Coordinates of C-alpha atoms in Angstrom, one line a residue:
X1 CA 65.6 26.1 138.9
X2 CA 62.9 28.2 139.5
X3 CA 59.6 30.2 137.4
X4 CA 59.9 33.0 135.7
X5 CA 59.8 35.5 138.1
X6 CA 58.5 39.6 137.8
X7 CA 62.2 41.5 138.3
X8 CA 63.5 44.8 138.0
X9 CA 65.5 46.2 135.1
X10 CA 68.7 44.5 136.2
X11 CA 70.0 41.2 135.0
X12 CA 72.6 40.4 136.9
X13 CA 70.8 38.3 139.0
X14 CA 69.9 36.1 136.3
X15 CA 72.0 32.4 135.4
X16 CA 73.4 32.7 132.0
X17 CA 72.0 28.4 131.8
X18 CA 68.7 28.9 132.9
X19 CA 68.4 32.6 131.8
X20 CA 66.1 32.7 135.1
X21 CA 66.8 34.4 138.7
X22 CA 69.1 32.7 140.3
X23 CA 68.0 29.5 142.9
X24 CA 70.8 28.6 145.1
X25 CA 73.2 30.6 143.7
X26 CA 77.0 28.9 143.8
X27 CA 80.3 30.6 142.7
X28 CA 82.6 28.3 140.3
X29 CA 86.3 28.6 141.2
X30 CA 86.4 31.0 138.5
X31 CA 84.2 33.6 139.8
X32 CA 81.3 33.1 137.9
X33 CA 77.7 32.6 139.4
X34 CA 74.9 29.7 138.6
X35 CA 72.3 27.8 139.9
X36 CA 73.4 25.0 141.7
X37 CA 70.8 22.7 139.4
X38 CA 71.8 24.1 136.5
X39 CA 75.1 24.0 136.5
X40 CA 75.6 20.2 138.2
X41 CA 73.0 19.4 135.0
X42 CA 75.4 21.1 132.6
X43 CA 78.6 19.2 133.9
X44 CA 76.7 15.7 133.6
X45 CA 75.8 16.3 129.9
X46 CA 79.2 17.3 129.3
X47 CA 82.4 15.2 128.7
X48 CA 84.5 18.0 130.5
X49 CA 83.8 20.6 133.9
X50 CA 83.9 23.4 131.7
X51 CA 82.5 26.9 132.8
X52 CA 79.6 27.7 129.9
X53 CA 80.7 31.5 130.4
X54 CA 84.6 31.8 130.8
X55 CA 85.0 28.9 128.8
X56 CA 87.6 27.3 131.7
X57 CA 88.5 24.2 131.7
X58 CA 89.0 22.2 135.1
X59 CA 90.5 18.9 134.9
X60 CA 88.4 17.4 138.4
X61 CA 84.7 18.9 139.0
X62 CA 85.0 22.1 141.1
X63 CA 84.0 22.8 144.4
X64 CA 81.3 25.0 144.3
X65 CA 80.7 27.6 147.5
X66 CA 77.2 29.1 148.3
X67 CA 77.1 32.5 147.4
X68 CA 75.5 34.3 150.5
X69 CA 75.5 37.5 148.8
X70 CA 73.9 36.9 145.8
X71 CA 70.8 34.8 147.9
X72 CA 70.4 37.7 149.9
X73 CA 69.9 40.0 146.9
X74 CA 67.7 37.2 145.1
X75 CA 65.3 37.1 148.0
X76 CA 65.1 40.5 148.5
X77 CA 64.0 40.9 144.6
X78 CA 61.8 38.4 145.2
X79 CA 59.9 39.9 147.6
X80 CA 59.9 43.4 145.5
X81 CA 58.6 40.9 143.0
X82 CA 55.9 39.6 145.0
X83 CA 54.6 42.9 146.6
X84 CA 54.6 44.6 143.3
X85 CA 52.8 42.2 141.9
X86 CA 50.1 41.8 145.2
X87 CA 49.4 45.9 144.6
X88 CA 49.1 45.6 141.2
X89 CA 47.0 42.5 141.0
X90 CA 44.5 44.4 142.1
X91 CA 44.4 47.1 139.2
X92 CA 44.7 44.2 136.4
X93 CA 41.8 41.6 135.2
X94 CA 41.4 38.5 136.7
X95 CA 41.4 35.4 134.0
X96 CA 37.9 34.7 133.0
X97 CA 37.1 31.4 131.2
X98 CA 37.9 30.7 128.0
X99 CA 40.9 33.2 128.9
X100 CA 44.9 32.1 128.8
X101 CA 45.7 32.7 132.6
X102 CA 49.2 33.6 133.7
X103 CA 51.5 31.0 134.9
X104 CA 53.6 33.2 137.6
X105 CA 50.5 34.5 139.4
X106 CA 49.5 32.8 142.4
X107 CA 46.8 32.2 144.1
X108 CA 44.3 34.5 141.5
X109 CA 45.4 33.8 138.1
X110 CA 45.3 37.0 136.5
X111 CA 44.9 37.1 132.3
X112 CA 47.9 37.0 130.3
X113 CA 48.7 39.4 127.6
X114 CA 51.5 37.5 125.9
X115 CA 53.1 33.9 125.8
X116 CA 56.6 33.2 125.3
X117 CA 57.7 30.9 123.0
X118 CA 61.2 30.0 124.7
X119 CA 59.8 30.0 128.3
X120 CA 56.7 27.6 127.0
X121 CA 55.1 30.2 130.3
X122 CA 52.1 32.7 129.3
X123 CA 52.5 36.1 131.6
X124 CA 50.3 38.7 132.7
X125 CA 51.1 42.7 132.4
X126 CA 53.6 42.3 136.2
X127 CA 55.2 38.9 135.1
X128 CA 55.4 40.1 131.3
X129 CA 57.7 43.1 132.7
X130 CA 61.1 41.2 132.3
X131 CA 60.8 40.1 129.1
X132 CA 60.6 43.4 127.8
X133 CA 63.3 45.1 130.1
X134 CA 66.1 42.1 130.6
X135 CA 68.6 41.9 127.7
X136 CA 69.1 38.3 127.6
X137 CA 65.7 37.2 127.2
X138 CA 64.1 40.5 125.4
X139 CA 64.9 38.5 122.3
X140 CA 62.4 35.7 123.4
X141 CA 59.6 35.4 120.6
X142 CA 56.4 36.7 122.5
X143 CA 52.7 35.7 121.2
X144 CA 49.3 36.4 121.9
X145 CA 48.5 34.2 124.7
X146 CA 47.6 30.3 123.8
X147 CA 46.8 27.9 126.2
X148 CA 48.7 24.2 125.6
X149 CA 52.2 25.6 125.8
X150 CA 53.2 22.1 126.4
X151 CA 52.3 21.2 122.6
X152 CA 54.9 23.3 121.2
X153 CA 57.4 21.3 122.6
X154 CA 58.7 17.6 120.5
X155 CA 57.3 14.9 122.3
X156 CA 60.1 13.0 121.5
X157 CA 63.2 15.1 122.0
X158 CA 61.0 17.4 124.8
X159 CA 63.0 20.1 122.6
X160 CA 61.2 23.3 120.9
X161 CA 59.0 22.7 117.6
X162 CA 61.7 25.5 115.7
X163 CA 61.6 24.1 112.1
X164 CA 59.1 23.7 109.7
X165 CA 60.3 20.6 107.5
X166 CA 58.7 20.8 103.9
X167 CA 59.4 17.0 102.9
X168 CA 56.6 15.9 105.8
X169 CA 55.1 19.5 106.1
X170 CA 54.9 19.4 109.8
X171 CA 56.9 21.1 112.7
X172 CA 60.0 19.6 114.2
X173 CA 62.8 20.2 116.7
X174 CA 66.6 20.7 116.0
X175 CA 67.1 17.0 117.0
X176 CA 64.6 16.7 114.3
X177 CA 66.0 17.5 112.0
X178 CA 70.0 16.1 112.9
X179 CA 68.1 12.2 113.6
X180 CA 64.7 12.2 112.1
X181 CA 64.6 13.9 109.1
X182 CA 68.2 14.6 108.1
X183 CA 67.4 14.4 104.2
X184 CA 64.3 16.8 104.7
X185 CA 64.0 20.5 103.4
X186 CA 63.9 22.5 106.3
X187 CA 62.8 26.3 107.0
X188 CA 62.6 28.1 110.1
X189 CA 58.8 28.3 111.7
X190 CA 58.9 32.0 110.9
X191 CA 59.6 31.2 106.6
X192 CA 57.0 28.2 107.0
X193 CA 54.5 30.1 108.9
X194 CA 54.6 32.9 106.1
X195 CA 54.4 30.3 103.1
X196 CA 51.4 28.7 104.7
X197 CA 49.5 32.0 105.4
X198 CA 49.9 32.8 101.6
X199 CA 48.7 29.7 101.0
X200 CA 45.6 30.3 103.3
X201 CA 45.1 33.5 101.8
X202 CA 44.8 31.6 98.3
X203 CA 42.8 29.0 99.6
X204 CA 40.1 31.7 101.8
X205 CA 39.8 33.7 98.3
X206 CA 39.1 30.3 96.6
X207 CA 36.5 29.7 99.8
X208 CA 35.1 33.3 99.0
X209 CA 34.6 32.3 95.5
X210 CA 33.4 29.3 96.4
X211 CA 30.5 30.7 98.6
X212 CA 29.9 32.8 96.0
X213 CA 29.2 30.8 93.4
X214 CA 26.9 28.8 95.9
X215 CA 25.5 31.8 97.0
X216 CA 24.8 32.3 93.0
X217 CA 23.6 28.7 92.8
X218 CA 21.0 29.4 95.3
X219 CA 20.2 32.5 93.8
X220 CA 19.5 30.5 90.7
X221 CA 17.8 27.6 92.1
X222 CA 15.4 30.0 93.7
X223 CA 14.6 31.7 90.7
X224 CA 13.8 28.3 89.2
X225 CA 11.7 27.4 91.4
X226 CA 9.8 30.7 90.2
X227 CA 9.9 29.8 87.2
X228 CA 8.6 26.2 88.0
X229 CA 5.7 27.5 90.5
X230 CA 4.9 29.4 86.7
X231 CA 4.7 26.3 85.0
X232 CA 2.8 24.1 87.4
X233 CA 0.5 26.8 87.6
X234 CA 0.2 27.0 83.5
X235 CA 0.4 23.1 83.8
X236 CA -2.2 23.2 86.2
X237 CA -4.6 25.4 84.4
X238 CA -4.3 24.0 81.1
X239 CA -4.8 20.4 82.5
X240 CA -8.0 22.0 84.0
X241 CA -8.7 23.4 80.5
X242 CA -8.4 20.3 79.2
X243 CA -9.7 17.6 81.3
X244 CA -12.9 20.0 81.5
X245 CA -13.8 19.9 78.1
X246 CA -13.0 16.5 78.0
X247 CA -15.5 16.0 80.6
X248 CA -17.6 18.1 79.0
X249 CA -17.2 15.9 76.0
X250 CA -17.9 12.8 77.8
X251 CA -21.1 14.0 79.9
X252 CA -22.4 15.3 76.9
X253 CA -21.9 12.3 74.6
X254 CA -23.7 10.6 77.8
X255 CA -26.9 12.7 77.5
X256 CA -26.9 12.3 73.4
X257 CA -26.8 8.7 73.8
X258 CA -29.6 8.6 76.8
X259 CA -32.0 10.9 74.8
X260 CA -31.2 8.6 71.5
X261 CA -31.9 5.6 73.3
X262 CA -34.9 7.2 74.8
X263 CA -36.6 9.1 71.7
X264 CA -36.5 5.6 70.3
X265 CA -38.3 3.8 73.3
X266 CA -41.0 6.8 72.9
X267 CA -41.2 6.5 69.1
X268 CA -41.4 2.5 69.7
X269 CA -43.7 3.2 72.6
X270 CA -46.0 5.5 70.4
X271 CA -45.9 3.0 67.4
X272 CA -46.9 0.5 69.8
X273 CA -50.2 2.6 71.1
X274 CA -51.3 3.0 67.4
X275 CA -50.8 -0.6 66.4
X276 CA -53.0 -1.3 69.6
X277 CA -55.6 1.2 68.9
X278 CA -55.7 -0.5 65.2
X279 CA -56.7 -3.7 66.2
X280 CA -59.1 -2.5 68.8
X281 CA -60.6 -1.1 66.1
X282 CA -60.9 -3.6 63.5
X283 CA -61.8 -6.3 66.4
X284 CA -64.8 -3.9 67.5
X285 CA -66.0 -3.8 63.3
X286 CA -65.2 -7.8 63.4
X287 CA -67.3 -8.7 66.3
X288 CA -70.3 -6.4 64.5
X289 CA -69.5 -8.7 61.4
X290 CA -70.0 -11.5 63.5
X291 CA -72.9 -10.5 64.9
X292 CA -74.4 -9.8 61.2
X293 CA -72.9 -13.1 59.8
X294 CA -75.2 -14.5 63.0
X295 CA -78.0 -13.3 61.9
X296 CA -77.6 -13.9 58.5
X297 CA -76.8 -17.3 59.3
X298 CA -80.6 -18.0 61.1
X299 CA -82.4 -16.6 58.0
X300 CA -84.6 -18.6 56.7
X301 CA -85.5 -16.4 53.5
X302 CA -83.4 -17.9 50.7
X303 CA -83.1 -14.4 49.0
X304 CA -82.1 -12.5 52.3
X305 CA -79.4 -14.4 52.7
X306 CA -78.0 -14.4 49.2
X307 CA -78.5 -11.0 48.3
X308 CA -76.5 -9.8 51.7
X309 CA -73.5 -12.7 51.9
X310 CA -71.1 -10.4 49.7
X311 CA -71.4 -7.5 51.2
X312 CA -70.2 -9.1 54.3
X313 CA -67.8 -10.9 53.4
X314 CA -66.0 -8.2 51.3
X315 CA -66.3 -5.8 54.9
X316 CA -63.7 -8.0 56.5
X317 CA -60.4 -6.4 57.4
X318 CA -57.8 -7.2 55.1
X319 CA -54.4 -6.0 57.1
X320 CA -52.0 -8.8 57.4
X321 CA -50.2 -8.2 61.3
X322 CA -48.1 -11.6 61.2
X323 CA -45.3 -9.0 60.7
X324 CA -46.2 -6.5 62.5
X325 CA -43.7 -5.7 65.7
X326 CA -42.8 -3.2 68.1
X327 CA -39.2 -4.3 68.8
X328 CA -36.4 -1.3 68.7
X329 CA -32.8 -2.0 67.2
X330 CA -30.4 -0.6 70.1
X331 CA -27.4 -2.3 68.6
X332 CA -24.8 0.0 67.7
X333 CA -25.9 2.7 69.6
X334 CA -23.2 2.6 71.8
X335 CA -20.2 1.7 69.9
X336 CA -21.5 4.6 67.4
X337 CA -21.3 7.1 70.3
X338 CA -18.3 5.7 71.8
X339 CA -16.6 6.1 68.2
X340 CA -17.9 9.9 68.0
X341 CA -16.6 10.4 71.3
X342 CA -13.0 8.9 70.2
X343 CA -12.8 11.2 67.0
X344 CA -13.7 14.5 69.6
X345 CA -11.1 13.7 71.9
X346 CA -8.7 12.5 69.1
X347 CA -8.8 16.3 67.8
X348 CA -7.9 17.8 71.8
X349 CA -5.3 15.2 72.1
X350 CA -3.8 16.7 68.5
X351 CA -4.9 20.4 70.0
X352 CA -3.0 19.2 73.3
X353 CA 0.2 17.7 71.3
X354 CA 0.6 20.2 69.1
X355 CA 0.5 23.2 72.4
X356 CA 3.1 20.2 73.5
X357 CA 5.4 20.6 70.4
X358 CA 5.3 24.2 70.4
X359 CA 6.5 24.7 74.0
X360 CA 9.6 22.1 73.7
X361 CA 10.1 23.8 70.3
X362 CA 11.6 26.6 72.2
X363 CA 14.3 24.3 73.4
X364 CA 15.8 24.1 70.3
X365 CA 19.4 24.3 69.8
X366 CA 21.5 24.4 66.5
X367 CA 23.3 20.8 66.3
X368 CA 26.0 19.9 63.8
X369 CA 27.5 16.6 62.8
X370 CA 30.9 15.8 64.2
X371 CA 33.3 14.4 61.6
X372 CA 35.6 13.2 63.8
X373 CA 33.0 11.0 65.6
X374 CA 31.6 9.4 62.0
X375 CA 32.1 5.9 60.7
X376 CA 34.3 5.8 57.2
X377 CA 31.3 4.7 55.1
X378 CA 29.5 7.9 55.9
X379 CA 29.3 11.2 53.8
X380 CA 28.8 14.3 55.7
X381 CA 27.3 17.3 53.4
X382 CA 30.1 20.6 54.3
X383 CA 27.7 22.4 56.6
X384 CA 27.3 19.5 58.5
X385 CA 24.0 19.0 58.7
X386 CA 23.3 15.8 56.5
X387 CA 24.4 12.3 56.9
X388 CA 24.2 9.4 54.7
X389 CA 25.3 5.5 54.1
X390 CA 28.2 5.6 51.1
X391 CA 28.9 2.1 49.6
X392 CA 33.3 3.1 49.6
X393 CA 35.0 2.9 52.9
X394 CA 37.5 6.4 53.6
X395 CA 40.8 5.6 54.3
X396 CA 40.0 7.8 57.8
X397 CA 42.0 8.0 61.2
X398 CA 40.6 5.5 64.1
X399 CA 40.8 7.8 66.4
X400 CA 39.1 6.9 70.1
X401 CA 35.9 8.9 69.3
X402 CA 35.5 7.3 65.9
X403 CA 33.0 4.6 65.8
X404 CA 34.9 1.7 63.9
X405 CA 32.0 -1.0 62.9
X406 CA 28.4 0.9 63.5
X407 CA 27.8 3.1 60.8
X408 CA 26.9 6.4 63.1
X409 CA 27.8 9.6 63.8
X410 CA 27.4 11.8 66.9
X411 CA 26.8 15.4 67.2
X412 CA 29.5 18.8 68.0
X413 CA 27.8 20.1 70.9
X414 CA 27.4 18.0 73.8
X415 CA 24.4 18.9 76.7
X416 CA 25.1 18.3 80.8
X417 CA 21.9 20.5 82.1
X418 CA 18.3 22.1 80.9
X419 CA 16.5 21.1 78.4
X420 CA 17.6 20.8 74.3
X421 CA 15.5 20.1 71.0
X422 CA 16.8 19.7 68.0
X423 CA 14.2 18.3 64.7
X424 CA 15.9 15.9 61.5
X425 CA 14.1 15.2 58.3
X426 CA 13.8 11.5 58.1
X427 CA 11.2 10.9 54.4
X428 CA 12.1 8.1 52.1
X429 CA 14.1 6.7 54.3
X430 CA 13.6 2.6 54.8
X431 CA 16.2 2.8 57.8
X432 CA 17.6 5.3 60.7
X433 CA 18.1 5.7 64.0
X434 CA 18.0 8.7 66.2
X435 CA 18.6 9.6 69.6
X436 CA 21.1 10.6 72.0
X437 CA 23.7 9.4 73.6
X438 CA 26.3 9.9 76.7
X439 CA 30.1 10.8 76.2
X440 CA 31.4 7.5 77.5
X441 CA 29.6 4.8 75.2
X442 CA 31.8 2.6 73.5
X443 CA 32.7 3.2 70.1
X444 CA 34.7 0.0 68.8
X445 CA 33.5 -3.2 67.9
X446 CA 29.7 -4.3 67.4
X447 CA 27.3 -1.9 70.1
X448 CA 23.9 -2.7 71.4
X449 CA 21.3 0.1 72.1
X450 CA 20.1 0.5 75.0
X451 CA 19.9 2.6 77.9
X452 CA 22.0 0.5 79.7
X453 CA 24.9 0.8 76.9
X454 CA 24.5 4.4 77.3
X455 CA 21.9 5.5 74.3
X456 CA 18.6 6.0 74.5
X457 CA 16.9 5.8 70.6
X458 CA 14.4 5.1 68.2
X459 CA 14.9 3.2 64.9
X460 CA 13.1 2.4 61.8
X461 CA 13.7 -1.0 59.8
X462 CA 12.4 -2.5 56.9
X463 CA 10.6 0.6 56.2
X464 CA 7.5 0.4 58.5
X465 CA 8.8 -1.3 61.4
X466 CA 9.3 1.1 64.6
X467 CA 11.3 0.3 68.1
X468 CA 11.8 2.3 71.0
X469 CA 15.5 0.8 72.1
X470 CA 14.9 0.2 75.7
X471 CA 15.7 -2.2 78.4
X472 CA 13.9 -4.4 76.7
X473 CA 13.2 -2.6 73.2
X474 CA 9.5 -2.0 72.6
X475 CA 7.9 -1.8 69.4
X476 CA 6.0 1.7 68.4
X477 CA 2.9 1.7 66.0
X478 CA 2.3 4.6 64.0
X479 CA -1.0 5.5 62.2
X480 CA 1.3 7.5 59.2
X481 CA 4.7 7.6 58.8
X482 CA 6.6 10.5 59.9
X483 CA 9.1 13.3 57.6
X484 CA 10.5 15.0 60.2
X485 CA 11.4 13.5 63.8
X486 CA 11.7 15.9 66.9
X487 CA 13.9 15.1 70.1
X488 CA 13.6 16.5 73.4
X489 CA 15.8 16.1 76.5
X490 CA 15.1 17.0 80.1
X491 CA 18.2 16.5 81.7
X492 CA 17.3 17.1 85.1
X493 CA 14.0 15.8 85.1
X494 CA 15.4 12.2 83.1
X495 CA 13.6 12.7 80.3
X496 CA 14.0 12.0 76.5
X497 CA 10.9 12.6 74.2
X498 CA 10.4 11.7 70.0
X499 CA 7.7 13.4 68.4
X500 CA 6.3 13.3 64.6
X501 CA 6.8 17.1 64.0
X502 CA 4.1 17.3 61.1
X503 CA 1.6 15.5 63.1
X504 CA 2.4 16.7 66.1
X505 CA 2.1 13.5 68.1
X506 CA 4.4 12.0 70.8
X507 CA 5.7 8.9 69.1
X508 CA 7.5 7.6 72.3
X509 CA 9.7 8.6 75.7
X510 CA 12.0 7.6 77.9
X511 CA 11.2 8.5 81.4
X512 CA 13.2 8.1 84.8
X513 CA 16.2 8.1 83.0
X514 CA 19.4 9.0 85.5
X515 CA 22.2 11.5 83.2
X516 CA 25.7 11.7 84.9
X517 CA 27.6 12.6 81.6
X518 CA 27.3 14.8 78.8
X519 CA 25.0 13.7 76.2
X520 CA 25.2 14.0 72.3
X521 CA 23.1 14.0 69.3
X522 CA 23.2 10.4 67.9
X523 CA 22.4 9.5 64.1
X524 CA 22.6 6.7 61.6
X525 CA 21.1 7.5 58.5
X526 CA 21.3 3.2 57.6
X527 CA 22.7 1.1 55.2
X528 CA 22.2 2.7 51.4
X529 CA 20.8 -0.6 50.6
X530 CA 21.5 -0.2 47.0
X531 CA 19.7 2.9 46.5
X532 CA 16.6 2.5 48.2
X533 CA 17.8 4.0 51.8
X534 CA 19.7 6.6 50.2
X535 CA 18.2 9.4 51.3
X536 CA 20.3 11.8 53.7
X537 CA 19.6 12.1 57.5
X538 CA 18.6 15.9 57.5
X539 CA 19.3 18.4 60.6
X540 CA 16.9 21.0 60.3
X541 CA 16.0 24.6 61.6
X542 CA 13.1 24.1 63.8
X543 CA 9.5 25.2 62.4
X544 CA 11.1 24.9 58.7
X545 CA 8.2 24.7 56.2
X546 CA 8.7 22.1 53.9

């Protein structure tokens, strides 16, 4: 059996098996015509010598006769064929690469404009011609040419790929699906094709939106990073601020305490020159009394001497210097300058804190308690914004986001990104904890604190006694006790912050922390502790003047 060959408008030169021009052509006893090939093929796979156009049956295989005629005609269209396509080669574009060339051409492969599905042959505009002229195989499925041909056939059965089989969602054969998949769901290439392009034209708008929302994302990330070059640069410039003046603070409470130190080395210097000049003196008058008391002394005249001894004597210096020193006290200088210089920057650290406060204030978000969340001893008010210990256990439902032993309470809203603030009134209270707190904690049973447990808090026990709940807890000492408790979270940046809101102070933070989850509010307002920790756990609106 030959290629497809380039033919003129009639078929009858073409075997009905092969649906090709004719190789060998033989005449059955019946008059009908085939290729020698194909028809001694069809006979094998056949119980019977049956003629696959006449339907005959002959009960011994047939003698089969060379039809002169028909070879004649065959060759003669071949070589129409073949000079048709020589003068028109010429006049059509050779295959370049990374084209489909035709399969028919030889020698210079010119490109193909279609591929047939049946042939498994890709054609160029000559060799294309009867496939769009011939009857029989006019009905062939034509494509834009592919190159691979070959891999649209089964590998197994060397059969077609025709069906699309649903169960396995891949392409089969017809012996496909009679051995292989008989149970399947089946649809013909063209139904499966369709399905799947819908399918892609879901999925390329859910791309589309995908890139979109990327494209967004980017959008938005830049703009952050705006927005972050701002705050470095206000970061930046305030540190500068700052640190400067503390500098300031430093060099000049240097230079106070060198010019103390100094003024009293020239006061004890000066004190020291008049002492000195003193006893010069008074040793220049003693040495002219001892030159008198000489004198005296060698007299011989009885009166002389008695009538001038007083007034010596009573000429004698009377200033007592055992005491007298010139030794400066320096002690204290230094710790007395130090301790000025630790109340200055005490007041820019509270200046500093409280420009601090004020920008995570702006964070703040409206939290509310979350009944469903709180253990049965606790009383919630109806706004749901205070929380304390009740000595009766409600009759409530354990549901799984109920904490059962641990007398706490999470808030509504829950946080995955930014930054979020929210401030809670904590005076005459002996006990509480505060914090927040990831969606997956466990609930149930006895819990432990800790980061690693999923909270990150602070508590108060015993009325004084504060804790930072880390990995391991750390104990916080606080000059005053605070009302009102701020907490900040940086979700990106791992960051979770308690401040003393009326002294404006950063009590503690958690840094480095990694958030996966959604976080919540976390209270517990303590045991009542008959009456003395029964003071409510109070949400308030940020900057509230109480």
């Amino acid at each position: 059996m030959s290629a497809a060959s380039c033919l003129q408008s009639e078929d009858q030169f073409l075997c009905s098996i092969c649906q090709d021009v004719f190789t060998d052509p033989v005449t059955t006893p019946c008059g009908h015509n085939f290729c020698k090939n194909c028809i001694t093929e069809h006979w094998k796979s056949n119980d019977q010598y049956l003629c696959p156009i006449c339907k005959k049956v002959f009960n011994t295989r047939p003698k089969l006769k060379v039809n002169t005629f028909i070879s004649e005609k065959v060759s003669q269209f071949r070589q129409e064929a073949q000079q048709k396509a020589s003068s028109s080669s010429s006049e059509q574009q050779a295959a370049k690469p990374g084209e489909v060339p035709c399969d028919i051409c030889k020698g210079t492969k010119l490109k193909a404009l279609k591929s047939c599905l049946v042939c498994l042959a890709s054609y160029c505009e000559t060799h294309l011609e009867p496939h769009l002229t011939v009857s029989r195989i006019k009905r062939h499925q034509l494509i834009d040419p592919v190159e691979n041909l070959e891999g649209r056939m089964c590998m197994k059965h060397d059969k077609p790929l025709e069906l699309f089989c649903k169960t396995d969602q891949t392409c089969v054969c017809m012996l496909c699906s009679v051995l292989d998949h008989k149970t399947h769901e089946f649809v013909p290439l063209k139904e499966g094709y369709e399905g799947k392009k819908a399918e892609l034209g879901k999925t390329g708008t859910e791309i589309q939106q995908m890139i979109q929302k990327r494209r967004l994302k980017i959008k938005e990330i830049k703009h952050s990073v705006d927005f972050t070059k701002e705050d470095a640069d206000r970061e930046k410039a305030e540190g500068v601020q700052v640190f400067t003046a503390l500098k300031e603070s430093v060099e000049r409470s240097l230079n106070e305490l060198i010019e103390t130190i100094e003024e009293k080395q020239r006061t004890t210097e000066k004190q020291a020159e008049d002492f000195i000049k003193e006893l010069e003196q008074e040793i220049s008058e003693l040495k002219k009394r001892s030159s008198e008391v000489k004198q005296l002394s060698r007299s011989e005249d009885h009166l002389h001497l008695l009538q001038n001894f007083s007034s010596l004597k009573a000429a004698l210096p009377t200033k007592d210097w055992t005491e007298v020193s010139v030794r400066p006290s320096y002690e204290g200088t230094v710790v007395r300058a130090v301790t000025q210089l630790e109340e200055t920057l005490s007041k820019e650290m509270k200046k500093l804190f409280e420009v601090e406060l004020k920008r995570v204030q702006q964070y703040a978000v409206d939290v509310t308690l979350d009944p469903d969340t709180a253990h049965p001893n606790l009383i919630l008010s109806d706004d749901e914004k205070q929380v304390n210990h009740g000595d009766v256990k409600k009759n409530l439902p354990d549901n799984p986001e109920r904490f059962s032993d641990c007398i706490n309470v999470l808030g509504k809203q829950s946080f995955s990104s930014g930054r979020f603030y929210f401030e809670v009134q904590v005076k005459r209270k002996t006990d509480w904890d505060l914090g927040v707190a990831r969606e997956s904690i466990n609930r149930k049973g006895e819990i432990t604190l800790s980061p690693h447990n999923g909270y990150w808090t602070i508590w108060l026990r015993n009325g004084n006694e504060y804790e930072a709940l880390d990995d391991p807890p750390a104990s916080v000492f606080l000059k005053s006790q605070p009302q009102k408790m701020g907490v900040f979270v940086d979700y990106e940046e791992g960051l979770v912050s308690f401040y003393d809101v009326d002294a404006a102070a950063l009590i503690c933070s958690f840094t480095g922390c990694s958030f996966t989850e959604k976080l919540y509010p976390y209270f517990s307002p303590g045991p009542n502790d008959g009456g003395k920790n029964s003071a409510p756990l109070i949400i308030c609106p940020v900057n509230q003047t109480e």
